Short mmCIF file of C-alpha atoms in Angstrom, two decimals:
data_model
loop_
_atom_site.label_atom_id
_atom_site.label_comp_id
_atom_site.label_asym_id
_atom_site.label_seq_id
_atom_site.Cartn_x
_atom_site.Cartn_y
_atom_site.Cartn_z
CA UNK A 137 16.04 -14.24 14.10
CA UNK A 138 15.64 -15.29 10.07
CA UNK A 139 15.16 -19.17 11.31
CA UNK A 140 12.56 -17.83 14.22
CA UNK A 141 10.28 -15.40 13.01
CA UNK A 142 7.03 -17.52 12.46
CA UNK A 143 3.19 -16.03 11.53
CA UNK A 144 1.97 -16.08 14.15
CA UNK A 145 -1.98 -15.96 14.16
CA UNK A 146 -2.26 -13.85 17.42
CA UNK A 147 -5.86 -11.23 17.64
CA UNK A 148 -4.58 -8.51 19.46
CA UNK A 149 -6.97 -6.41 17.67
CA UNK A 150 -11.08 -6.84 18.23
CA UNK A 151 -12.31 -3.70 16.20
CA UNK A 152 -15.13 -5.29 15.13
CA UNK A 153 -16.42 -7.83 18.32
CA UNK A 154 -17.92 -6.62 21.67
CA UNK A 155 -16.86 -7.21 24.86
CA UNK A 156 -19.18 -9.73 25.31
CA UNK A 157 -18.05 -11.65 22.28
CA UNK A 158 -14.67 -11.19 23.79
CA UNK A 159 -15.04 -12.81 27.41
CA UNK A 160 -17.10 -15.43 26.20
CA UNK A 161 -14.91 -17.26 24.03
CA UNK A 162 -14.48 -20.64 24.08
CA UNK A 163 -11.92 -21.51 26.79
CA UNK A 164 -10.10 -24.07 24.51
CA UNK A 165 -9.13 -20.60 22.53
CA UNK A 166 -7.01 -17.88 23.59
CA UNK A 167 -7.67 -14.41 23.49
CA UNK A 168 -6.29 -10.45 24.00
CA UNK A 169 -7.81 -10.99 27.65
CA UNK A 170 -6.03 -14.14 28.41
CA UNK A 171 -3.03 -13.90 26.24
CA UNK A 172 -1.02 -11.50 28.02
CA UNK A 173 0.83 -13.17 30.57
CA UNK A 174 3.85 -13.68 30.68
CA UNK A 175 7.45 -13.31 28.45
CA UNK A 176 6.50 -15.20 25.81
CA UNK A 177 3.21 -13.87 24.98
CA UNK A 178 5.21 -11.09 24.73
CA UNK A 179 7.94 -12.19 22.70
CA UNK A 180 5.66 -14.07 20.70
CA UNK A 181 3.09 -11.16 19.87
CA UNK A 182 6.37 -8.89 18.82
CA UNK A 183 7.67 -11.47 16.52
CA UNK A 184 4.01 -11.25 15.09
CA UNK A 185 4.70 -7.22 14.70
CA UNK A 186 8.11 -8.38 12.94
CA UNK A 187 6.33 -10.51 10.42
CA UNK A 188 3.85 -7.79 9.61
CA UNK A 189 6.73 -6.23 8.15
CA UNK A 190 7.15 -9.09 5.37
CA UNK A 191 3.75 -8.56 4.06
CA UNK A 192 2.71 -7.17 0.82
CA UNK A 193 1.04 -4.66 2.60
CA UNK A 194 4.34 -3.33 4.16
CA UNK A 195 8.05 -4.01 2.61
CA UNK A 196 6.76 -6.69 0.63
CA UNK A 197 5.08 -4.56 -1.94
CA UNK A 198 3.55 -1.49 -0.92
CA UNK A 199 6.64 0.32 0.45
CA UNK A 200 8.70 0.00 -2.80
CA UNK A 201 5.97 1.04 -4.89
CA UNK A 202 5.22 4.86 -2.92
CA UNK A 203 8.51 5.55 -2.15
CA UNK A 204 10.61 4.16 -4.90
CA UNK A 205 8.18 4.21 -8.04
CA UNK A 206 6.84 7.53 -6.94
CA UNK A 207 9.98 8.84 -7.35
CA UNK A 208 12.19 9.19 -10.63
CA UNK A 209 14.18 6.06 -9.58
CA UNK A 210 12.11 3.17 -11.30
CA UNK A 211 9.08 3.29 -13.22
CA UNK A 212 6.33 0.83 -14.28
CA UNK A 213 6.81 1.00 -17.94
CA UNK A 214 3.98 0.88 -20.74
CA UNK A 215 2.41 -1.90 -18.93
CA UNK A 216 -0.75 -0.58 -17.42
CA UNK A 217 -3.54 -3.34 -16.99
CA UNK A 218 -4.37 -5.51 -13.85
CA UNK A 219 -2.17 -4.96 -10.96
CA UNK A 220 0.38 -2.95 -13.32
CA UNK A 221 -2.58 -0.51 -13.93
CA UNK A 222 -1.92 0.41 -9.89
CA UNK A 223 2.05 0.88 -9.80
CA UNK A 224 1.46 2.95 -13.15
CA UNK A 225 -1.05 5.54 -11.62
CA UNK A 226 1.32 5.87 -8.69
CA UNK A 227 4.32 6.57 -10.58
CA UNK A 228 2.32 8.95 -13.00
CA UNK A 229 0.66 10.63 -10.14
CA UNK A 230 -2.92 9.71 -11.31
CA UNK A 231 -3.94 7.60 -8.57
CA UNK A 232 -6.83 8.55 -6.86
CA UNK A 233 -8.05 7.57 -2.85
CA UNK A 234 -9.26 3.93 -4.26
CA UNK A 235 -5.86 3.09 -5.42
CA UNK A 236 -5.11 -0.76 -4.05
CA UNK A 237 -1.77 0.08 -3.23
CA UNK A 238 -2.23 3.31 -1.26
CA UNK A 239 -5.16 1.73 1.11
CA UNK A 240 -2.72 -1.28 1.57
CA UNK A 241 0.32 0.59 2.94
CA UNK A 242 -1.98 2.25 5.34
CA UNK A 243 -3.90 -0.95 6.26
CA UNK A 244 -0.48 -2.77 6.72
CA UNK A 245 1.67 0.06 8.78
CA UNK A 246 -1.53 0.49 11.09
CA UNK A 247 -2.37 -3.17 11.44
CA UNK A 248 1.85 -2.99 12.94
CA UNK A 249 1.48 -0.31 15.03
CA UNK A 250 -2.13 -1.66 16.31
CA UNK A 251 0.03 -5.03 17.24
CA UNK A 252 2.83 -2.77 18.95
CA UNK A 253 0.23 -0.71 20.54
CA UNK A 254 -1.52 -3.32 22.65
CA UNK A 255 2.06 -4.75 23.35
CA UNK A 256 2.93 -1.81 25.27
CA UNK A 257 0.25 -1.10 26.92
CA UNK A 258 -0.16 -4.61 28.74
CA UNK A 259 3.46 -5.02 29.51
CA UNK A 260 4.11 -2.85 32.66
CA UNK A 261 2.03 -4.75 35.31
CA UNK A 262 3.37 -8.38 33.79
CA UNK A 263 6.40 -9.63 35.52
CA UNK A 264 9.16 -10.09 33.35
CA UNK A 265 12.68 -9.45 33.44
CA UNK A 266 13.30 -5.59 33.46
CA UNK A 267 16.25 -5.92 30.97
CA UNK A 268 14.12 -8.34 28.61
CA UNK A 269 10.90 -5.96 30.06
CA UNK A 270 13.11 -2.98 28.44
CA UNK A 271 14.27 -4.43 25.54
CA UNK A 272 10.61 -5.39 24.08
CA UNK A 273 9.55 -2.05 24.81
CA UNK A 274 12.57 -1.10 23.11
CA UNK A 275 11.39 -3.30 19.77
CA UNK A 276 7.80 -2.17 20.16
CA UNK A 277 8.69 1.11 20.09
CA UNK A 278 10.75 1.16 17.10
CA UNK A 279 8.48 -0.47 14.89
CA UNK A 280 5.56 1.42 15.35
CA UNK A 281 7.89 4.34 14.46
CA UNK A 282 9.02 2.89 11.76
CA UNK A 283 5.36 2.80 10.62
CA UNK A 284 4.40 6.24 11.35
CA UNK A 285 7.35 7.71 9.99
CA UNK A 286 6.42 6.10 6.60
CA UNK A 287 2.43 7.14 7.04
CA UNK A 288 3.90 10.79 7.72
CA UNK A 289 6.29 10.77 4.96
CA UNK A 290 3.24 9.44 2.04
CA UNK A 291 0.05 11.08 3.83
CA UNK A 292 1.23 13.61 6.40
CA UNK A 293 -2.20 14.01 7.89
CA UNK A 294 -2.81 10.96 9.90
CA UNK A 295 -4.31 9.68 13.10
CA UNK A 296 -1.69 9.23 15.74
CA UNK A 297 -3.01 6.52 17.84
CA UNK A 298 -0.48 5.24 20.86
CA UNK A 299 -3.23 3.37 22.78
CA UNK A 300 -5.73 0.33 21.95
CA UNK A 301 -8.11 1.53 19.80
CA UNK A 302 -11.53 1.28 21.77
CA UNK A 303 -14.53 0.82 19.28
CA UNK A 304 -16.42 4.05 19.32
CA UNK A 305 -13.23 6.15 19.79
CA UNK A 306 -13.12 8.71 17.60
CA UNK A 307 -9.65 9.26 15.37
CA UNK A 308 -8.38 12.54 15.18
CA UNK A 309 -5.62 13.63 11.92
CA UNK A 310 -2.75 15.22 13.28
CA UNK A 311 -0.22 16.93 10.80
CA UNK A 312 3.15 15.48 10.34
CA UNK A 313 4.97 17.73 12.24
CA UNK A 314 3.03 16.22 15.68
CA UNK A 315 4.02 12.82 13.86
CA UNK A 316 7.92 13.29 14.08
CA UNK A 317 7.89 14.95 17.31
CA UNK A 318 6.13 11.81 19.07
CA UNK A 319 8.82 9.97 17.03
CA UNK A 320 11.75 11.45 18.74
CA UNK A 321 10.29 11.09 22.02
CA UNK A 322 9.73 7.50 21.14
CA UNK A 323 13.12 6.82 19.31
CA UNK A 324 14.95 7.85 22.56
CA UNK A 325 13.03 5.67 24.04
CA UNK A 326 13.69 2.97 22.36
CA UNK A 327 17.79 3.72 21.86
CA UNK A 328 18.18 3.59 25.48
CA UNK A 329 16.32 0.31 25.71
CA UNK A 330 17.47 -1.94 23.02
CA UNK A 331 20.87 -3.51 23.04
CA UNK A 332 24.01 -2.75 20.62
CA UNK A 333 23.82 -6.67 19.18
CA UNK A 334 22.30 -10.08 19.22
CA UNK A 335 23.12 -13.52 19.66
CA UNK A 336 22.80 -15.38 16.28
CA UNK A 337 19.35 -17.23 17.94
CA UNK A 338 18.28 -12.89 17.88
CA UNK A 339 19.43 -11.84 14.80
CA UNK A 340 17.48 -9.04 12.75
CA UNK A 341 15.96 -7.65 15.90
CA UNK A 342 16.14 -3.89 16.38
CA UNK A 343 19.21 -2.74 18.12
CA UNK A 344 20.47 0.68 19.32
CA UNK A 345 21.92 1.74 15.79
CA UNK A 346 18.40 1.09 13.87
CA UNK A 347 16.57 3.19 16.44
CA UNK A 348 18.97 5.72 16.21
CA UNK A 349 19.23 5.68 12.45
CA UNK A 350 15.47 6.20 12.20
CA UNK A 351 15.82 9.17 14.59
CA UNK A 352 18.74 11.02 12.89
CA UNK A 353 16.34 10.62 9.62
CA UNK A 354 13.25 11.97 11.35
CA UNK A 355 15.31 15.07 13.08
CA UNK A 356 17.13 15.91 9.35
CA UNK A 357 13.20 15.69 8.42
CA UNK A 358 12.16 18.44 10.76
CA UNK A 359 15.48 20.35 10.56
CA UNK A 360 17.32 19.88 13.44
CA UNK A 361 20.48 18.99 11.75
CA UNK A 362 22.32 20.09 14.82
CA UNK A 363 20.72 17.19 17.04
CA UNK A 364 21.17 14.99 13.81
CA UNK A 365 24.45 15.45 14.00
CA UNK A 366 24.64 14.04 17.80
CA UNK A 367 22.91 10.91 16.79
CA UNK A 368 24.68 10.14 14.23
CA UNK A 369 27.95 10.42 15.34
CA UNK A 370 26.82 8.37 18.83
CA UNK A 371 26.14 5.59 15.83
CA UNK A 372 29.30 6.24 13.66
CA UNK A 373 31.68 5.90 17.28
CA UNK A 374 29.88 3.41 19.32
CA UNK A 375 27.64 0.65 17.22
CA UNK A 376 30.45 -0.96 15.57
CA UNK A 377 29.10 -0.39 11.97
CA UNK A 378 31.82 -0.44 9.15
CA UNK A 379 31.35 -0.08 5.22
CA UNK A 380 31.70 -3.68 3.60
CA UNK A 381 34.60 -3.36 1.43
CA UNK A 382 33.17 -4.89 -1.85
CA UNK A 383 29.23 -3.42 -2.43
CA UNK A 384 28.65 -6.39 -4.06
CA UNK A 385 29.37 -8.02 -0.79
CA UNK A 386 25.76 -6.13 0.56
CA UNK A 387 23.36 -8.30 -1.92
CA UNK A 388 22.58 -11.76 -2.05
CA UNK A 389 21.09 -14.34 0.57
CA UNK A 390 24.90 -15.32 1.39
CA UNK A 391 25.62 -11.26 2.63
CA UNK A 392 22.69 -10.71 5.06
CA UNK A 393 22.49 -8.89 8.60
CA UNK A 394 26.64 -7.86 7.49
CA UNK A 395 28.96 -5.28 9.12
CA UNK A 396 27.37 -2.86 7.40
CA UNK A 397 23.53 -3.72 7.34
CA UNK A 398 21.54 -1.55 10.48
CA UNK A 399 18.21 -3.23 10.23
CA UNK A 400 16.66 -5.55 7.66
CA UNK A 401 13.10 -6.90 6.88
CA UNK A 402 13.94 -11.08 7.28
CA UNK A 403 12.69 -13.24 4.93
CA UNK A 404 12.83 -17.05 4.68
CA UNK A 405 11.64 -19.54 2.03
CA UNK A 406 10.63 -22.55 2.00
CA UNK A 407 6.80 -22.71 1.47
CA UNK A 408 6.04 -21.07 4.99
CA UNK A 409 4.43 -17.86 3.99
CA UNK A 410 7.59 -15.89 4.74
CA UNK A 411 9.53 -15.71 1.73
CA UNK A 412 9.93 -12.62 -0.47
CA UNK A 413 8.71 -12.03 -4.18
CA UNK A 414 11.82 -9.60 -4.78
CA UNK A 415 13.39 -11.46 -7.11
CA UNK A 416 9.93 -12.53 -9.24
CA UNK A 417 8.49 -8.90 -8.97
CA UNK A 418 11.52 -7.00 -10.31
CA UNK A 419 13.79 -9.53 -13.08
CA UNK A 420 12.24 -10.09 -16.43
CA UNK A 421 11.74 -13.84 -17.35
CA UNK A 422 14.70 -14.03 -19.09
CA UNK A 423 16.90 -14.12 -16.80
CA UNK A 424 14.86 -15.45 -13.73
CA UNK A 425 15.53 -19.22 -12.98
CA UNK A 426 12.01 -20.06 -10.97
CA UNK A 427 8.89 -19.06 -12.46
CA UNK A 428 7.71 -15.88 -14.13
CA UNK A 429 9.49 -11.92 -13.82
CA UNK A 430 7.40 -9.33 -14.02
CA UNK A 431 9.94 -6.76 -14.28
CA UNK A 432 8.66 -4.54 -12.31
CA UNK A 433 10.29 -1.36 -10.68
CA UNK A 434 11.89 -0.73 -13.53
CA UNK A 435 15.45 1.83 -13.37
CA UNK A 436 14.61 4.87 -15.39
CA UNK A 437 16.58 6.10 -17.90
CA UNK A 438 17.55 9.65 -15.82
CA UNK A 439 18.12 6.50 -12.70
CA UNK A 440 21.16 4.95 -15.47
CA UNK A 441 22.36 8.13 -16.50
CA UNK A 442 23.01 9.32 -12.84
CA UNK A 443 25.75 6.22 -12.70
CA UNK A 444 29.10 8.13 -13.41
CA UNK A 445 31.50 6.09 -15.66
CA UNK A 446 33.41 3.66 -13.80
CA UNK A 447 30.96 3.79 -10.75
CA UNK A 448 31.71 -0.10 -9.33
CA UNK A 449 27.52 0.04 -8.34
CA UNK A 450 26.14 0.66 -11.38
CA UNK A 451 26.02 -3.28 -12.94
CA UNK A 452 25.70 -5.01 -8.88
CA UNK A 453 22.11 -2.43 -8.46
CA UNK A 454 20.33 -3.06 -12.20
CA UNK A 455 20.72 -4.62 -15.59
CA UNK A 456 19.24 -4.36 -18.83
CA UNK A 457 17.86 -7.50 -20.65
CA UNK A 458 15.97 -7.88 -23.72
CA UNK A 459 11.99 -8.74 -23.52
CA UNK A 460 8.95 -9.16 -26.19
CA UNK A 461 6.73 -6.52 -25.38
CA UNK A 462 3.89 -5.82 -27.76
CA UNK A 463 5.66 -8.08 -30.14
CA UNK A 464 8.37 -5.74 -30.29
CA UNK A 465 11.82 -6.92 -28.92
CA UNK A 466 13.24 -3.82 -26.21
CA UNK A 467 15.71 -3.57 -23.65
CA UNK A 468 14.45 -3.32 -20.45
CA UNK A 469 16.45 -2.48 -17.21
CA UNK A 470 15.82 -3.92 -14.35
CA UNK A 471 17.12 -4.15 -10.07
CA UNK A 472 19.66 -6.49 -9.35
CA UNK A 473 19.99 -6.07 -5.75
CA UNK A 474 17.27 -9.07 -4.90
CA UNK A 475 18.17 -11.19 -7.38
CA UNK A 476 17.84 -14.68 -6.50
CA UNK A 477 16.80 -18.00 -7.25
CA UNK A 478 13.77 -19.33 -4.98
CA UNK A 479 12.87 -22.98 -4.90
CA UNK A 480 9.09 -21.78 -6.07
CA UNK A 481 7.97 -18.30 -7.49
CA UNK A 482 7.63 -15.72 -4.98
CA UNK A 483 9.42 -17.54 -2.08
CA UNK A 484 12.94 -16.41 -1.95
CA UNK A 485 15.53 -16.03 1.01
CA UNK A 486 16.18 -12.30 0.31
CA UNK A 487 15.80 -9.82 2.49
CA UNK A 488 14.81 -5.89 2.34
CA UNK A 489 17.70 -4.01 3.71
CA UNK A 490 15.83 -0.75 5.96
CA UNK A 491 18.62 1.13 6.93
CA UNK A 492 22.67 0.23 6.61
CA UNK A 493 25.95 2.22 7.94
CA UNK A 494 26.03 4.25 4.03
CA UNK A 495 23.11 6.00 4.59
CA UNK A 496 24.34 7.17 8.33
CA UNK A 497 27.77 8.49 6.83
CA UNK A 498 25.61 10.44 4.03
CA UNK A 499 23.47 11.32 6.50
CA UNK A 500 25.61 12.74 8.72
CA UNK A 501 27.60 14.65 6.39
CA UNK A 502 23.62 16.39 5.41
CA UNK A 503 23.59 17.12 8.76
CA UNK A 504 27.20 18.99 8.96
CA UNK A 505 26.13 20.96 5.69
CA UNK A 506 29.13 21.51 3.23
CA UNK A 507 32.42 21.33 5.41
CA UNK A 508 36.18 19.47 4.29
CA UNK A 509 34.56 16.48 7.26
CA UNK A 510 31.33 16.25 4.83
CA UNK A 511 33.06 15.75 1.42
CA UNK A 512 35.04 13.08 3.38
CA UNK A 513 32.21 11.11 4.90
CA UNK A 514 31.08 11.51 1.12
CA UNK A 515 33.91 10.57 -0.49
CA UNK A 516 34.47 7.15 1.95
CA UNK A 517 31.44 5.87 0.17
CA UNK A 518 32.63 7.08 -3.19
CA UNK A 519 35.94 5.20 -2.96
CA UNK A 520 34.73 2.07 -2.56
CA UNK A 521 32.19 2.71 -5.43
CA UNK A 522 35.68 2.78 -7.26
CA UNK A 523 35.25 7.08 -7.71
CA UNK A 524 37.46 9.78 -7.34
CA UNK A 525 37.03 12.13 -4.70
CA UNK A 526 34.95 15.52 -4.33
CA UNK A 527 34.93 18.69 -2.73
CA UNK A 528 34.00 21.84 -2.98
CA UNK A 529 35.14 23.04 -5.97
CA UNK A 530 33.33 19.82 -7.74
CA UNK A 531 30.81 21.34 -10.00
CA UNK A 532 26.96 21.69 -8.39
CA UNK A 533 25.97 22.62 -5.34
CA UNK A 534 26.91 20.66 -1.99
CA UNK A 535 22.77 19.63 -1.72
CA UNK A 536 22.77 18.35 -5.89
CA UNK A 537 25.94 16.55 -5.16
CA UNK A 538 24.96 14.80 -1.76
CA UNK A 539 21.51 14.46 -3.33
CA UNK A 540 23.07 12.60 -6.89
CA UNK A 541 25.34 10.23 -4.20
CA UNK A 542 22.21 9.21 -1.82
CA UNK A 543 20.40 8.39 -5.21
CA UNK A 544 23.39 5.80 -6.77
CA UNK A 545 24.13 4.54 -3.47
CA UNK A 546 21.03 3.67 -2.41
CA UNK A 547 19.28 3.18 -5.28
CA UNK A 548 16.15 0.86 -4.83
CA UNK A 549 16.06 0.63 -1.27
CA UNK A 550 13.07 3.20 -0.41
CA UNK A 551 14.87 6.20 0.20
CA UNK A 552 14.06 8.03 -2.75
CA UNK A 553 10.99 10.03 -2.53
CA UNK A 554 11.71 10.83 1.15
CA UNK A 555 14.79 12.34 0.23
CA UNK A 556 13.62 14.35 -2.95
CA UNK A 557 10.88 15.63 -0.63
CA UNK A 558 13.31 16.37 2.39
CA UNK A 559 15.61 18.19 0.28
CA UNK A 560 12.67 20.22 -1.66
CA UNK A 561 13.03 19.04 -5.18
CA UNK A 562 10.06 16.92 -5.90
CA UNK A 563 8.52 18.88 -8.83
CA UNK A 564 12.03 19.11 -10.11
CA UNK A 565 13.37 16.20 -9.93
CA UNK A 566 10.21 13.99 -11.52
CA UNK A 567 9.66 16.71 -14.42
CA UNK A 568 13.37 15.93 -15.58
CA UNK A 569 13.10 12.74 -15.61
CA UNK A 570 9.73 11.83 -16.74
CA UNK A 571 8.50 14.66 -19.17
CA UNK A 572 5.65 12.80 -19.57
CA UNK A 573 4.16 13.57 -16.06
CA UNK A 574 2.07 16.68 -15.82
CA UNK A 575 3.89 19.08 -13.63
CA UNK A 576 0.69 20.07 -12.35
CA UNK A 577 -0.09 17.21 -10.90
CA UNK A 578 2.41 16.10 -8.89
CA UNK A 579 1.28 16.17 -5.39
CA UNK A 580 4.09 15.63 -2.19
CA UNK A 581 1.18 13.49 -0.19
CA UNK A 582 -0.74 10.56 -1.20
CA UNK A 583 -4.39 10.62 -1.29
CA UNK A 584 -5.93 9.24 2.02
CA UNK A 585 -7.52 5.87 1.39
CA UNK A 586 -11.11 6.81 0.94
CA UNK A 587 -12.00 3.83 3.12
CA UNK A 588 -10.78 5.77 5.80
CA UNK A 589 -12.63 8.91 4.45
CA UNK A 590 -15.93 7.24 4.19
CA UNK A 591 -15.50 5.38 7.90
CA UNK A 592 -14.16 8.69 9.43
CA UNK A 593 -16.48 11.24 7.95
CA UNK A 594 -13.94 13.81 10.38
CA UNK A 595 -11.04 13.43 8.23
CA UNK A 596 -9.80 16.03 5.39
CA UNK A 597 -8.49 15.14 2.36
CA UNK A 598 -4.92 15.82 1.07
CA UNK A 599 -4.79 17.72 -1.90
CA UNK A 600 -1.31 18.75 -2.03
#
């Protein structure tokens, strides 16, 4: 799907028009009430919901700055004016409900599920095939979870909204525990609907092993590590997913959609509006071949020292380079996974990699607890990190020790502060490594946008 996802320009979503506005539009110009039809409306408004995921607003920005910055992965260094002055606040936990970033995530994840929301509700009475019928209800599904399980994991008290908003409707928050439950419902859903694999023409669509990935994380997010369990193994015995033998073989435009790789974001250069600023947002200039590096998401120092010696991941996921900053020369680290070298600044081929078959096997062995089958699910992603096994008798608790591996081996790729919140050691975990941080104010939920707050004078206010 990398060389068929286009922009499409499709209004699904008329908050702001009547319905008179809406039927009398000009006939030359289609609309939501016209639109509709037939497959490829369908097909066409879903690859829509696909790109949404590319923007800023989404992957593109937003997601890596609440859920990896906020965490004690990456940083934003002393650089706090313009833009910077927004990643900084996040990652120090001074943000308040105007941040740019904040309002954006929730803009862009509801603007997606918005998209999937009027897709499902028009496509029962079309006639389409009922496999193809299935399988878009299948994709439709498992984006908008994808979005709400992101809202519920930053801002717990949302609106849960599975129909069309109607101007005038009134949005109710529900807590996130109403969040995840309509999740699993919907996951099933969508794992019984969507297919193993695509044909090339398909590729980076949502399959069976991404819906079920997202629903083993959501039931390990509510506890239900027993159910977990069943998901996950369903994935580990029957999607074909397999470890990549080199890691270095996961990065880079030439490894995409691999054995190993569940669901990616897709990303294509080329001056269409689709390509990714990856590799311009996170290397310094020094090393970057096309156009300026901000370094941003910078590794912290507690994110190096978690590398053991001889870990094979620690120089393919970040690299230190020297910079002028305040006319001082420093080293700065900075993610390698997206490096790249776009034709023009900001437009590269790289991908975000969601979910991939490391995550399930870590995963899964959360789910089992500490058991010989755990330290051996662990220890197949240690070994090809080029690290000796563990076990039990490995100093540190099973939790600090599965906790330590999730962080190394998937370092950068959004995981973080969901896991350092599912496993209870936020305040912990971002007092060790940034001292700097007042322990008081670390907060497990973002601020809701006060946009939202000021339009929906219902709402509450997170404070925790």
């Amino acid at each position: 799907m990398k060389n068929r996802i286009i922009i499409l320009l499709v209004i699904v979503l008329f908050w702001g028009c009547s319905e008179e506005f809406t039927e009398l539009a000009p006939i030359s110009n289609r609309n939501e009430a016209d639109f509709f039809n037939d497959t490829s409306d369908f097909v066409a408004s879903l690859n829509a919901s696909y790109a949404g995921l590319q923007s800023d607003k989404v992957y593109g920005r937003a997601y890596w700055t609440m859920f990896e910055m906020r965490g004690d992965n990456t940083d934003q260094g002393p650089d706090a004016t313009g833009l910077a002055r927004q990643f900084s606040e996040i990652n120090a936990f001074t943000e308040d409900p105007l941040n740019e970033q904040v309002g954006a995530a929730w803009e862009g994840s509801y603007l997606v599920i918005a998209n999937c929301n009027v897709i499902l509700d028009r496509i029962d009475p079309v006639e389409i095939e009922t496999g193809l019928k299935n399988r878009i209800i299948g994709e439709a599904l498992f984006l908008r979870s994808l979005m709400y399980y992101h809202l519920a994991v930053a801002f717990g008290n949302i609106p849960l909204q599975l129909t069309p908003f109607v101007p005038g409707d009134e949005l109710v928050q529900v807590d996130a525990s109403t969040i995840y439950a309509q999740l699993i419902t919907d996951l099933e859903t969508a794992e019984a609907n969507l297919p193993i694999s695509y044909s090339a023409a398909d590729l980076g669509r949502a399959t069976k092993g991404a819906a079920a990935t997202l629903l083993a994380k959501v039931l390990l997010t509510v506890g239900q590590s027993a159910a977990a369990e069943t998901v996950l193994r369903r994935i580990v015995d029957n999607y074909g997913y397999s470890l990549v033998g080199d890691y270095a073989n996961l990065w880079g435009t030439a490894n995409e959609n691999n054995q190993e790789s569940i669901f990616e974001v897709q990303y294509l250069s080329g001056g269409i509006g689709q390509g990714s600023a990856f590799s311009n947002e996170f290397s310094p200039s020094a090393i970057l071949q096309t156009g300026q590096g901000f370094g941003r998401n910078r590794p912290t120092a507690t994110m190096e020292n978690a590398y053991e010696a001889g870990d094979l991941r620690f120089t393919i996921s970040m690299g230190t380079s020297w910079i002028n900053e305040n006319s001082e020369t420093v080293i700065q680290n900075f993610v390698r996974k997206y490096e790249s070298d776009p034709p023009t600044e900001n437009d590269s081929d790289i991908n975000f990699v969601v979910f991939r078959y490391a995550d399930v096997l870590l995963m899964l062995a959360e789910a089992l607890g500490e058991t010989a089958e755990s330290y051996a699910l662990i220890n197949q992603v240690r070994t090809r990190a080029g690290l000796p096994d563990i076990d039990a008798a490995t100093p540190g608790t099973f939790e600090e020790k599965l906790l330590k591996e999730r962080q190394v081996e998937l370092a950068f790729e959004n995981h973080r502060w969901a896991d350092i919140k599912r496993f209870g050691v936020v305040v912990q975990k971002l007092t060790e490594a940034e001292p700097q941080i007042d322990a008081s104010a670390i907060r497990n939920l973002f601020f809701i946008p006060q946009r939202e707050m000021d339009i929906n004078t219902n709402f509450v206010q997170n404070s925790n």
